[in-house]
PDB file of C-alpha atoms in Angstrom:
ATOM      1  CA  GLN A   1     106.126  33.395  33.727  1.00 91.00           C
ATOM      2  CA  VAL A   2     103.579  31.190  32.366  1.00 94.00           C
ATOM      3  CA  GLN A   3     104.625  29.834  28.889  1.00 96.00           C
ATOM      4  CA  LEU A   4     102.658  27.688  25.970  1.00 97.00           C
ATOM      5  CA  LEU A   5     104.552  25.662  23.271  1.00 97.00           C
ATOM      6  CA  GLU A   6     102.471  23.662  20.269  1.00 97.00           C
ATOM      7  CA  SER A   7     103.934  20.862  19.296  1.00 97.00           C
ATOM      8  CA  GLY A   8     103.408  18.282  16.482  1.00 95.00           C
ATOM      9  CA  PRO A   9     103.542  17.395  12.677  1.00 96.00           C
ATOM     10  CA  GLY A  10     104.038  20.205  10.252  1.00 95.00           C
ATOM     11  CA  LEU A  11     102.702  18.054   7.421  1.00 98.00           C
ATOM     12  CA  VAL A  12      99.619  16.431   7.158  1.00 98.00           C
ATOM     13  CA  ARG A  13      98.042  14.420   4.588  1.00 98.00           C
ATOM     14  CA  PRO A  14      94.453  15.120   3.124  1.00 97.00           C
ATOM     15  CA  SER A  15      91.843  12.936   4.459  1.00 97.00           C
ATOM     16  CA  GLU A  16      94.286  12.531   7.460  1.00 98.00           C
ATOM     17  CA  THR A  17      93.576  13.737  11.186  1.00 98.00           C
ATOM     18  CA  LEU A  18      95.530  16.845  12.063  1.00 98.00           C
ATOM     19  CA  SER A  19      97.243  16.484  16.178  1.00 98.00           C
ATOM     20  CA  LEU A  20      98.434  19.167  17.756  1.00 98.00           C
ATOM     21  CA  THR A  21      99.941  19.551  21.655  1.00 98.00           C
ATOM     22  CA  CYS A  22     100.211  22.428  23.500  1.00 98.00           C
ATOM     23  CA  THR A  23     102.067  22.097  26.872  1.00 97.00           C
ATOM     24  CA  VAL A  24     101.937  24.766  29.637  1.00 97.00           C
ATOM     25  CA  SER A  25     105.063  25.337  31.573  1.00 95.00           C
ATOM     26  CA  GLY A  26     105.530  27.859  34.669  1.00 94.00           C
ATOM     27  CA  GLY A  27     101.302  27.770  35.386  1.00 93.00           C
ATOM     28  CA  SER A  28      98.608  25.282  35.891  1.00 93.00           C
ATOM     29  CA  VAL A  29      96.366  23.940  33.278  1.00 94.00           C
ATOM     30  CA  SER A  30      93.545  23.635  36.189  1.00 94.00           C
ATOM     31  CA  SER A  31      93.122  27.016  36.979  1.00 89.00           C
ATOM     32  CA  ALA A  32      89.815  28.150  37.929  1.00 87.00           C
ATOM     33  CA  SER A  33      89.920  30.901  35.811  1.00 87.00           C
ATOM     34  CA  SER A  34      91.453  29.727  32.643  1.00 93.00           C
ATOM     35  CA  TYR A  35      90.099  28.292  29.081  1.00 95.00           C
ATOM     36  CA  TRP A  36      92.757  26.713  26.775  1.00 97.00           C
ATOM     37  CA  SER A  37      91.907  27.627  23.436  1.00 98.00           C
ATOM     38  CA  TRP A  38      93.251  26.734  20.175  1.00 98.00           C
ATOM     39  CA  ILE A  39      93.062  29.298  16.985  1.00 98.00           C
ATOM     40  CA  ARG A  40      94.186  29.170  13.623  1.00 98.00           C
ATOM     41  CA  GLN A  41      95.272  31.421  10.915  1.00 98.00           C
ATOM     42  CA  PRO A  42      95.776  30.606   7.455  1.00 98.00           C
ATOM     43  CA  PRO A  43      98.360  32.302   5.495  1.00 97.00           C
ATOM     44  CA  GLY A  44      97.410  35.766   4.565  1.00 96.00           C
ATOM     45  CA  LYS A  45      93.727  35.583   6.596  1.00 97.00           C
ATOM     46  CA  GLY A  46      92.327  36.686   9.594  1.00 97.00           C
ATOM     47  CA  LEU A  47      92.078  34.479  13.084  1.00 98.00           C
ATOM     48  CA  GLU A  48      89.750  31.769  13.657  1.00 97.00           C
ATOM     49  CA  TRP A  49      88.720  30.386  16.641  1.00 97.00           C
ATOM     50  CA  ILE A  50      88.764  26.650  16.792  1.00 98.00           C
ATOM     51  CA  GLY A  51      87.305  25.766  20.423  1.00 97.00           C
ATOM     52  CA  SER A  52      88.344  25.586  24.225  1.00 97.00           C
ATOM     53  CA  ILE A  53      88.333  23.462  26.890  1.00 97.00           C
ATOM     54  CA  PHE A  54      88.145  24.055  30.887  1.00 95.00           C
ATOM     55  CA  PHE A  55      90.245  21.758  32.995  1.00 94.00           C
ATOM     56  CA  SER A  56      87.470  19.337  34.025  1.00 94.00           C
ATOM     57  CA  GLY A  57      86.931  18.509  30.308  1.00 93.00           C
ATOM     58  CA  ILE A  58      84.338  20.759  29.115  1.00 95.00           C
ATOM     59  CA  THR A  59      84.803  21.972  25.766  1.00 96.00           C
ATOM     60  CA  ASN A  60      83.324  24.593  23.555  1.00 96.00           C
ATOM     61  CA  TYR A  61      83.592  24.148  19.602  1.00 97.00           C
ATOM     62  CA  SER A  62      83.284  26.413  16.970  1.00 96.00           C
ATOM     63  CA  PRO A  63      80.129  25.615  15.033  1.00 95.00           C
ATOM     64  CA  SER A  64      81.847  25.515  11.690  1.00 95.00           C
ATOM     65  CA  LEU A  65      84.575  22.901  12.598  1.00 97.00           C
ATOM     66  CA  LYS A  66      82.705  21.129  15.777  1.00 97.00           C
ATOM     67  CA  SER A  67      81.948  17.825  13.693  1.00 97.00           C
ATOM     68  CA  ARG A  68      85.590  17.318  13.001  1.00 98.00           C
ATOM     69  CA  VAL A  69      87.347  18.836  16.382  1.00 98.00           C
ATOM     70  CA  THR A  70      88.229  17.462  19.633  1.00 98.00           C
ATOM     71  CA  ILE A  71      90.237  18.932  21.870  1.00 98.00           C
ATOM     72  CA  SER A  72      91.049  17.294  25.123  1.00 98.00           C
ATOM     73  CA  VAL A  73      93.394  18.068  28.366  1.00 97.00           C
ATOM     74  CA  ASP A  74      95.875  16.056  30.602  1.00 96.00           C
ATOM     75  CA  THR A  75      96.033  17.735  33.660  1.00 95.00           C
ATOM     76  CA  SER A  76      98.895  15.021  35.020  1.00 95.00           C
ATOM     77  CA  LYS A  77     101.145  16.475  32.227  1.00 96.00           C
ATOM     78  CA  ASN A  78     100.088  19.953  32.037  1.00 96.00           C
ATOM     79  CA  ARG A  79      99.014  19.915  28.154  1.00 97.00           C
ATOM     80  CA  PHE A  80      96.160  20.501  26.244  1.00 98.00           C
ATOM     81  CA  SER A  81      95.683  18.815  22.464  1.00 98.00           C
ATOM     82  CA  LEU A  82      94.113  19.438  19.248  1.00 98.00           C
ATOM     83  CA  ARG A  83      92.822  16.989  16.991  1.00 98.00           C
ATOM     84  CA  LEU A  84      91.176  17.998  13.384  1.00 98.00           C
ATOM     85  CA  SER A  85      90.093  15.066  11.464  1.00 98.00           C
ATOM     86  CA  SER A  86      89.421  14.879   7.376  1.00 98.00           C
ATOM     87  CA  VAL A  87      91.667  17.603   6.979  1.00 98.00           C
ATOM     88  CA  THR A  88      92.086  19.265   3.423  1.00 98.00           C
ATOM     89  CA  ALA A  89      94.036  21.957   2.161  1.00 97.00           C
ATOM     90  CA  ALA A  90      91.749  24.477   3.471  1.00 98.00           C
ATOM     91  CA  ASP A  91      93.022  23.515   6.535  1.00 98.00           C
ATOM     92  CA  THR A  92      96.579  24.867   5.917  1.00 98.00           C
ATOM     93  CA  ALA A  93      97.287  27.485   8.679  1.00 98.00           C
ATOM     94  CA  VAL A  94      99.054  28.820  11.636  1.00 98.00           C
ATOM     95  CA  TYR A  95      97.984  26.936  14.851  1.00 98.00           C
ATOM     96  CA  TYR A  96      97.711  28.793  18.361  1.00 98.00           C
ATOM     97  CA  CYS A  97      97.445  27.665  21.662  1.00 98.00           C
ATOM     98  CA  ALA A  98      96.404  30.199  23.814  1.00 98.00           C
ATOM     99  CA  ARG A  99      95.143  30.827  27.612  1.00 97.00           C
ATOM    100  CA  ASP A 100      91.780  32.621  27.437  1.00 96.00           C
ATOM    101  CA  LEU A 101      90.711  34.578  31.291  1.00 94.00           C
ATOM    102  CA  SER A 102      87.550  34.045  32.050  1.00 88.00           C
ATOM    103  CA  VAL A 103      86.368  37.028  34.836  1.00 88.00           C
ATOM    104  CA  SER A 104      83.216  38.754  36.275  1.00 87.00           C
ATOM    105  CA  MET A 105      82.760  41.859  35.865  1.00 84.00           C
ATOM    106  CA  ILE A 106      80.185  44.715  36.316  1.00 82.00           C
ATOM    107  CA  ARG A 107      78.638  43.785  33.143  1.00 77.00           C
ATOM    108  CA  GLY A 108      78.807  40.106  33.285  1.00 79.00           C
ATOM    109  CA  VAL A 109      81.695  37.851  32.511  1.00 83.00           C
ATOM    110  CA  ALA A 110      84.797  38.984  30.389  1.00 89.00           C
ATOM    111  CA  ASN A 111      86.904  36.893  28.291  1.00 92.00           C
ATOM    112  CA  TRP A 112      90.270  37.926  27.262  1.00 95.00           C
ATOM    113  CA  ILE A 113      93.005  35.771  25.454  1.00 97.00           C
ATOM    114  CA  ASP A 114      95.968  36.893  27.699  1.00 95.00           C
ATOM    115  CA  LEU A 115      98.855  34.304  26.574  1.00 97.00           C
ATOM    116  CA  TRP A 116      99.483  32.954  23.279  1.00 98.00           C
ATOM    117  CA  GLY A 117     101.700  30.276  22.062  1.00 97.00           C
ATOM    118  CA  GLN A 118     104.542  31.184  19.282  1.00 97.00           C
ATOM    119  CA  GLY A 119     102.305  28.755  16.251  1.00 98.00           C
ATOM    120  CA  ALA A 120     103.035  26.269  14.653  1.00 98.00           C
ATOM    121  CA  LEU A 121     102.269  25.990  10.717  1.00 98.00           C
ATOM    122  CA  VAL A 122     100.752  22.541   9.442  1.00 98.00           C
ATOM    123  CA  THR A 123     100.122  22.377   6.168  1.00 98.00           C
ATOM    124  CA  VAL A 124      97.863  20.093   4.354  1.00 98.00           C
ATOM    125  CA  SER A 125      99.474  18.222   1.152  1.00 96.00           C
ATOM    126  CA  SER A 126     100.307  15.294  -0.232  1.00 95.00           C
TER     127      SER A 126
ATOM    128  CA  SER B   1      74.626  36.663  15.290  1.00 52.00           C
ATOM    129  CA  SER B   2      77.927  36.145  16.835  1.00 65.00           C
ATOM    130  CA  GLU B   3      80.186  37.874  13.856  1.00 91.00           C
ATOM    131  CA  LEU B   4      81.994  41.024  14.388  1.00 96.00           C
ATOM    132  CA  THR B   5      83.085  43.277  11.367  1.00 97.00           C
ATOM    133  CA  GLN B   6      85.589  45.202  11.198  1.00 97.00           C
ATOM    134  CA  ASP B   7      87.130  47.970   8.584  1.00 96.00           C
ATOM    135  CA  PRO B   8      89.611  45.669   6.519  1.00 96.00           C
ATOM    136  CA  ALA B   9      92.323  48.807   6.465  1.00 97.00           C
ATOM    137  CA  VAL B  10      93.157  52.456   7.865  1.00 97.00           C
ATOM    138  CA  SER B  11      95.627  54.292   7.577  1.00 97.00           C
ATOM    139  CA  VAL B  12      96.699  57.240  10.194  1.00 97.00           C
ATOM    140  CA  ALA B  13      99.573  59.558   9.826  1.00 97.00           C
ATOM    141  CA  LEU B  14     102.318  59.776  12.516  1.00 97.00           C
ATOM    142  CA  GLY B  15     101.559  61.184  15.360  1.00 97.00           C
ATOM    143  CA  GLN B  16      97.858  61.423  14.728  1.00 97.00           C
ATOM    144  CA  THR B  17      94.618  59.854  16.313  1.00 98.00           C
ATOM    145  CA  VAL B  18      93.063  56.487  14.247  1.00 98.00           C
ATOM    146  CA  ARG B  19      89.900  54.824  15.826  1.00 98.00           C
ATOM    147  CA  ILE B  20      89.493  51.318  14.780  1.00 98.00           C
ATOM    148  CA  THR B  21      86.055  49.735  14.802  1.00 98.00           C
ATOM    149  CA  CYS B  22      84.187  46.389  15.442  1.00 97.00           C
ATOM    150  CA  GLN B  23      80.616  45.530  15.063  1.00 97.00           C
ATOM    151  CA  GLY B  24      78.395  43.174  16.241  1.00 95.00           C
ATOM    152  CA  ASP B  25      74.959  42.117  18.456  1.00 93.00           C
ATOM    153  CA  SER B  26      77.293  40.130  21.094  1.00 91.00           C
ATOM    154  CA  LEU B  27      79.135  43.590  21.747  1.00 92.00           C
ATOM    155  CA  ARG B  28      75.873  44.857  23.733  1.00 91.00           C
ATOM    156  CA  SER B  29      76.001  42.028  25.751  1.00 89.00           C
ATOM    157  CA  TYR B  30      79.926  41.072  26.435  1.00 91.00           C
ATOM    158  CA  TYR B  31      82.926  42.825  26.542  1.00 93.00           C
ATOM    159  CA  ALA B  32      85.552  43.018  23.585  1.00 94.00           C
ATOM    160  CA  SER B  33      89.275  42.752  23.742  1.00 97.00           C
ATOM    161  CA  TRP B  34      91.645  43.894  20.825  1.00 98.00           C
ATOM    162  CA  TYR B  35      94.607  42.144  19.784  1.00 98.00           C
ATOM    163  CA  GLN B  36      97.437  43.794  17.642  1.00 98.00           C
ATOM    164  CA  GLN B  37      99.709  41.345  15.383  1.00 98.00           C
ATOM    165  CA  LYS B  38     102.802  42.118  13.529  1.00 98.00           C
ATOM    166  CA  PRO B  39     103.756  39.704  10.417  1.00 96.00           C
ATOM    167  CA  GLY B  40     105.288  36.584  11.551  1.00 96.00           C
ATOM    168  CA  GLN B  41     104.709  37.046  14.974  1.00 97.00           C
ATOM    169  CA  ALA B  42     101.463  35.704  17.030  1.00 98.00           C
ATOM    170  CA  PRO B  43      98.992  38.319  18.358  1.00 98.00           C
ATOM    171  CA  VAL B  44      99.436  40.764  21.384  1.00 98.00           C
ATOM    172  CA  LEU B  45      96.515  41.558  23.694  1.00 98.00           C
ATOM    173  CA  VAL B  46      96.120  45.263  23.700  1.00 98.00           C
ATOM    174  CA  ILE B  47      92.448  45.859  25.345  1.00 97.00           C
ATOM    175  CA  TYR B  48      90.633  43.520  27.195  1.00 95.00           C
ATOM    176  CA  SER B  49      87.166  43.930  29.216  1.00 91.00           C
ATOM    177  CA  GLU B  50      86.544  47.100  27.103  1.00 79.00           C
ATOM    178  CA  ASN B  51      88.949  49.421  28.418  1.00 92.00           C
ATOM    179  CA  ASN B  52      91.850  48.015  30.018  1.00 95.00           C
ATOM    180  CA  ARG B  53      95.625  47.679  29.504  1.00 97.00           C
ATOM    181  CA  PRO B  54      97.672  45.051  30.241  1.00 96.00           C
ATOM    182  CA  SER B  55     100.785  45.907  31.460  1.00 95.00           C
ATOM    183  CA  GLY B  56     103.803  47.018  29.152  1.00 96.00           C
ATOM    184  CA  ILE B  57     100.835  48.447  26.738  1.00 97.00           C
ATOM    185  CA  PRO B  58     101.572  52.181  25.983  1.00 97.00           C
ATOM    186  CA  ASP B  59      98.252  54.505  27.265  1.00 96.00           C
ATOM    187  CA  ARG B  60      97.953  55.628  23.545  1.00 97.00           C
ATOM    188  CA  PHE B  61      95.917  52.318  23.312  1.00 98.00           C
ATOM    189  CA  SER B  62      92.190  52.874  24.780  1.00 97.00           C
ATOM    190  CA  GLY B  63      89.169  51.052  24.057  1.00 97.00           C
ATOM    191  CA  SER B  64      84.930  51.953  24.360  1.00 96.00           C
ATOM    192  CA  THR B  65      82.122  50.270  23.418  1.00 94.00           C
ATOM    193  CA  SER B  66      78.657  52.050  22.788  1.00 95.00           C
ATOM    194  CA  GLY B  67      75.845  50.076  21.843  1.00 94.00           C
ATOM    195  CA  ASN B  68      76.927  47.464  19.218  1.00 95.00           C
ATOM    196  CA  THR B  69      80.262  48.944  18.069  1.00 97.00           C
ATOM    197  CA  ALA B  70      83.129  48.568  20.018  1.00 97.00           C
ATOM    198  CA  SER B  71      86.476  50.923  19.181  1.00 98.00           C
ATOM    199  CA  LEU B  72      90.086  50.720  19.866  1.00 98.00           C
ATOM    200  CA  THR B  73      91.821  54.127  19.528  1.00 98.00           C
ATOM    201  CA  ILE B  74      95.532  54.879  18.704  1.00 98.00           C
ATOM    202  CA  THR B  75      95.940  58.707  19.902  1.00 98.00           C
ATOM    203  CA  GLY B  76      99.343  59.386  18.823  1.00 97.00           C
ATOM    204  CA  ALA B  77      99.815  56.783  16.189  1.00 97.00           C
ATOM    205  CA  GLN B  78     103.877  55.587  16.191  1.00 97.00           C
ATOM    206  CA  ALA B  79     105.752  53.937  13.340  1.00 97.00           C
ATOM    207  CA  GLU B  80     105.539  50.685  15.585  1.00 97.00           C
ATOM    208  CA  ASP B  81     101.660  50.771  15.534  1.00 98.00           C
ATOM    209  CA  GLU B  82     101.573  49.539  12.086  1.00 98.00           C
ATOM    210  CA  ALA B  83      99.895  46.365  12.269  1.00 98.00           C
ATOM    211  CA  ASP B  84      96.890  44.189  12.014  1.00 98.00           C
ATOM    212  CA  TYR B  85      94.426  44.617  14.964  1.00 98.00           C
ATOM    213  CA  TYR B  86      91.473  42.198  15.860  1.00 98.00           C
ATOM    214  CA  CYS B  87      88.797  42.545  18.149  1.00 97.00           C
ATOM    215  CA  ASN B  88      87.258  39.021  19.807  1.00 97.00           C
ATOM    216  CA  SER B  89      84.206  38.674  21.911  1.00 94.00           C
ATOM    217  CA  ARG B  90      81.921  35.878  22.778  1.00 92.00           C
ATOM    218  CA  ASP B  91      78.373  35.016  22.731  1.00 87.00           C
ATOM    219  CA  SER B  92      75.999  33.613  25.090  1.00 86.00           C
ATOM    220  CA  SER B  93      77.137  30.023  24.939  1.00 88.00           C
ATOM    221  CA  GLY B  94      80.416  31.046  25.213  1.00 88.00           C
ATOM    222  CA  LYS B  95      81.984  30.716  22.062  1.00 93.00           C
ATOM    223  CA  ARG B  96      84.469  33.364  21.073  1.00 94.00           C
ATOM    224  CA  VAL B  97      84.773  34.864  17.670  1.00 95.00           C
ATOM    225  CA  PHE B  98      86.832  37.207  16.271  1.00 97.00           C
ATOM    226  CA  GLY B  99      86.540  40.229  13.899  1.00 97.00           C
ATOM    227  CA  GLY B 100      88.203  39.986  10.244  1.00 97.00           C
ATOM    228  CA  GLY B 101      91.066  42.197  11.237  1.00 97.00           C
ATOM    229  CA  THR B 102      92.057  45.763  10.342  1.00 98.00           C
ATOM    230  CA  LYS B 103      95.107  46.792   8.746  1.00 98.00           C
ATOM    231  CA  VAL B 104      96.509  49.807  10.252  1.00 98.00           C
ATOM    232  CA  THR B 105      99.293  51.831   7.661  1.00 98.00           C
ATOM    233  CA  VAL B 106     101.208  54.613   9.575  1.00 97.00           C
ATOM    234  CA  LEU B 107     101.841  57.372   6.755  1.00 95.00           C
TER     235      LEU B 107
END
């Protein structure tokens, strides 16, 4: 079955850039019905959607993070990546990569996240 | 607005029924999905496109939407249902948004 695995540094210094990669196994990032997303969860808090990418490279970002976020996809390596610049302690969180399905339904397009990575804790500290 | 609002916490007696709600204007136009998250674990999809359950999710979980409010109902709550529950939807530009989450305690 399809699995997602996040990888990257667990500690990032303030003002630097956070970089994570999500490797997709058992499936393809080039699926026409799948968006690939990054979601984060600060300690003790709720889920926050960061952004998504389609295999063609089309991206969609959270307005609150848009100025600092870049999501990219590498179809040849079957993976997608997150870069978050100018990090502060407020960016400390568990970062999840996820598969976001998009399906046409009676009432329009339905989206749901059917697959999550295990999560990667990234701490921003000097 | 694309915000989704959930009650922070609810409690339910073992075997009883609990309903968790999620309010937002986007729910008038777009489907909701629901996720269960237990401590230290990644979220798990429990309901998608309003009232569909993925394989492996017990049928005591159901969903519905009326107007701007989506609901997740657990009929006959079990001890293992104690968790945080999040709703999710999208806006017209495709941006996704999560509700703040509801902590369900099974008494």
